[in-house]
mmCIF file of C-alpha atoms in Angstrom:
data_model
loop_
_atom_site.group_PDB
_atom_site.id
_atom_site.type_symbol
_atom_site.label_atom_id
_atom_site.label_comp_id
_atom_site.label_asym_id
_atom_site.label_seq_id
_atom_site.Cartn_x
_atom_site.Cartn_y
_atom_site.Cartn_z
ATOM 1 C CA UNK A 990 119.831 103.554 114.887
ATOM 2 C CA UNK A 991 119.449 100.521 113.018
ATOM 3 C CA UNK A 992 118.728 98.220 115.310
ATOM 4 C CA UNK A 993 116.089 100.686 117.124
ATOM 5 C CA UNK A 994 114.150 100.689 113.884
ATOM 6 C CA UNK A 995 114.189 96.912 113.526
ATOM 7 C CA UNK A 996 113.606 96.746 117.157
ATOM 8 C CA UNK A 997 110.743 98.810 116.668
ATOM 9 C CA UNK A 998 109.786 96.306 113.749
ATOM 10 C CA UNK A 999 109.627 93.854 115.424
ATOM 11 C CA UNK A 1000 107.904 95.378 118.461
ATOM 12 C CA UNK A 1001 104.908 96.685 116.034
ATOM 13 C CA UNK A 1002 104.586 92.842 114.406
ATOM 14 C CA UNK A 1003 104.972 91.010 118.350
ATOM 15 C CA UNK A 1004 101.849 93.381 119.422
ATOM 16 C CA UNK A 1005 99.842 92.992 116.190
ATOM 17 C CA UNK A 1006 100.027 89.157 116.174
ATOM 18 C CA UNK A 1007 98.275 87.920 119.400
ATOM 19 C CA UNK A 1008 95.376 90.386 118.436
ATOM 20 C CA UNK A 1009 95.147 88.032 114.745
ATOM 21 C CA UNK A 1010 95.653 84.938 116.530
ATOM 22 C CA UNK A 1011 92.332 85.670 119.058
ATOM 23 C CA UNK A 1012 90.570 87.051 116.124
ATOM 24 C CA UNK A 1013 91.210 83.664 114.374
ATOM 25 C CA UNK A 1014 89.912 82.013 116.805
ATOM 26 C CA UNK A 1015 86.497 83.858 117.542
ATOM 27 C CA UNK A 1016 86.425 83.928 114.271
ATOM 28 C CA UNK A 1017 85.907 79.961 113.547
ATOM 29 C CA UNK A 1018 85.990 80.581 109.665
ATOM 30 C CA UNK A 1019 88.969 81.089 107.087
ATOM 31 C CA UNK A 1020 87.400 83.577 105.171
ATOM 32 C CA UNK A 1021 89.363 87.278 104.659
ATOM 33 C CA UNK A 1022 92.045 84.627 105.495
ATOM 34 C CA UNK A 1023 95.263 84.072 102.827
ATOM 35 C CA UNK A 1024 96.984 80.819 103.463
ATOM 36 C CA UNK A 1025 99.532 82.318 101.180
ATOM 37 C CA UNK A 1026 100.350 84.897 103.428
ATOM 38 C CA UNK A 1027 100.778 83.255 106.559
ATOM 39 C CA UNK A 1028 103.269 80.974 104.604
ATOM 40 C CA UNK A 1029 105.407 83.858 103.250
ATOM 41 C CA UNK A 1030 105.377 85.657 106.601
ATOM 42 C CA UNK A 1031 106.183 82.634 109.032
ATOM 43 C CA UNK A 1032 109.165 81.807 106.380
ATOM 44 C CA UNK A 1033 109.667 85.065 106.390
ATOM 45 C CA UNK A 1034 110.354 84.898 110.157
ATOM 46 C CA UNK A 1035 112.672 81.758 109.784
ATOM 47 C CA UNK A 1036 114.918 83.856 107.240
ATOM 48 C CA UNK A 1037 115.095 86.579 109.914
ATOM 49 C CA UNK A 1038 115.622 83.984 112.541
ATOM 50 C CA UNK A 1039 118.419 82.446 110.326
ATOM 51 C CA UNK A 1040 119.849 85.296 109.574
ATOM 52 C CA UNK A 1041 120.736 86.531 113.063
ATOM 53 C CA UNK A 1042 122.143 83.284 114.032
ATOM 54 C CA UNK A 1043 125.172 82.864 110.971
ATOM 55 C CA UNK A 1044 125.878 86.912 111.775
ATOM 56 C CA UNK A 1045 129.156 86.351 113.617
ATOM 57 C CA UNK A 1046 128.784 89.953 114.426
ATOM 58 C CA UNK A 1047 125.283 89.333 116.325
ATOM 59 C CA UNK A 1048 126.146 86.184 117.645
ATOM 60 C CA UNK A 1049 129.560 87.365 119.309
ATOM 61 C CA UNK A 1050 127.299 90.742 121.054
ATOM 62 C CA UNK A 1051 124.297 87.843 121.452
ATOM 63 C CA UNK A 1052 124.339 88.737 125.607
ATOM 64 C CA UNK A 1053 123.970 91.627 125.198
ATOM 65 C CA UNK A 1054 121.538 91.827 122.101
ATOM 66 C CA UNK A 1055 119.502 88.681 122.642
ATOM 67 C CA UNK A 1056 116.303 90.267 122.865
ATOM 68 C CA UNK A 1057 116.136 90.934 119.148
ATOM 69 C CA UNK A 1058 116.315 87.176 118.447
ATOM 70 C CA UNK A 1059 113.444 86.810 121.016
ATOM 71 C CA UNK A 1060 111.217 89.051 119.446
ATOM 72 C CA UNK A 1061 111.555 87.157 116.266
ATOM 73 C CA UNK A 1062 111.174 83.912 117.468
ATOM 74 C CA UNK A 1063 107.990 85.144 119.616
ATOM 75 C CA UNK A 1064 106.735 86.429 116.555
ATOM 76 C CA UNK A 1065 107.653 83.194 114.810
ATOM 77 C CA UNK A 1066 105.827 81.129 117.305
ATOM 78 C CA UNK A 1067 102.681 83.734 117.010
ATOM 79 C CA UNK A 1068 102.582 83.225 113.090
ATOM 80 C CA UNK A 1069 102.795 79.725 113.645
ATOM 81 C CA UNK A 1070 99.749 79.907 116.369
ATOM 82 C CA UNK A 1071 97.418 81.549 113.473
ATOM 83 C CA UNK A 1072 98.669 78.904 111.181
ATOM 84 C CA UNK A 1073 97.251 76.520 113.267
ATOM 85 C CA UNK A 1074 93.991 78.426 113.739
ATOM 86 C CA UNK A 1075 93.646 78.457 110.111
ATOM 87 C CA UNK A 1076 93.986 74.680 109.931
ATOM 88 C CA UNK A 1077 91.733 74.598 112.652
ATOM 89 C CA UNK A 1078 89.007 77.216 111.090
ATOM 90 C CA UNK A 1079 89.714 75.088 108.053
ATOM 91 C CA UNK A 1080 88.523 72.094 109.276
ATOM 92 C CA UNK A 1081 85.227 73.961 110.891
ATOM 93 C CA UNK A 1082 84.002 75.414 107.739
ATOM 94 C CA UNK A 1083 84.185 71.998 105.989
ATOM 95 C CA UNK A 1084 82.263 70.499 108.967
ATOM 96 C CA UNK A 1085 79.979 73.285 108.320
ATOM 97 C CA UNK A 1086 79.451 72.794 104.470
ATOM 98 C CA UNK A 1087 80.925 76.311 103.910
ATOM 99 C CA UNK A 1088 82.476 76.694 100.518
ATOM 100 C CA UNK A 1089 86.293 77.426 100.985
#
């Protein structure tokens, strides 16, 4: 039952980032954005990541679980794509005299 729920988690976070990542980037602004936040999720994400690969438990049932390492990497890389839209967004309101 456990690993349904953080299946389901994960699942919930995997479909919610793509949809922040194209709003970032139709969005061409930081603002409602929090730096902060992307940080603390993405390492976040690198804890989870971490975390499944030193379980000896996971790691020994890995062929037949890997798909909850997948999801957390694919969310990794999406967290890492908005990170990179913020930098970008950052760069546009400067260029743009908006105060940040």
């Amino acid at each position: 039952m456990a690993e349904l729920l953080e299946i389901t988690m994960i699942v919930c976070f995997g479909i919610s980032w793509p949809m922040n990542v194209i709003k970032s980037y139709k969005a061409r602004t930081t603002k409602g954005k929090s730096l902060a936040f992307l940080f603390l999720i993405f390492f976040g994400y690198i804890a989870g990541i971490t975390s499944k690969l030193v379980n000896e438990a996971y790691m020994a049932s890995i062929g037949e679980k890997w798909y909850v390492l997948f999801f957390y990497v694919l969310n990794f890389i999406m967290v890492g794509a908005d990170l990179i839209m913020y930098i970008r967004n950052y760069k546009l309101d400067k260029a743009n005299g908006n105060n940040i």
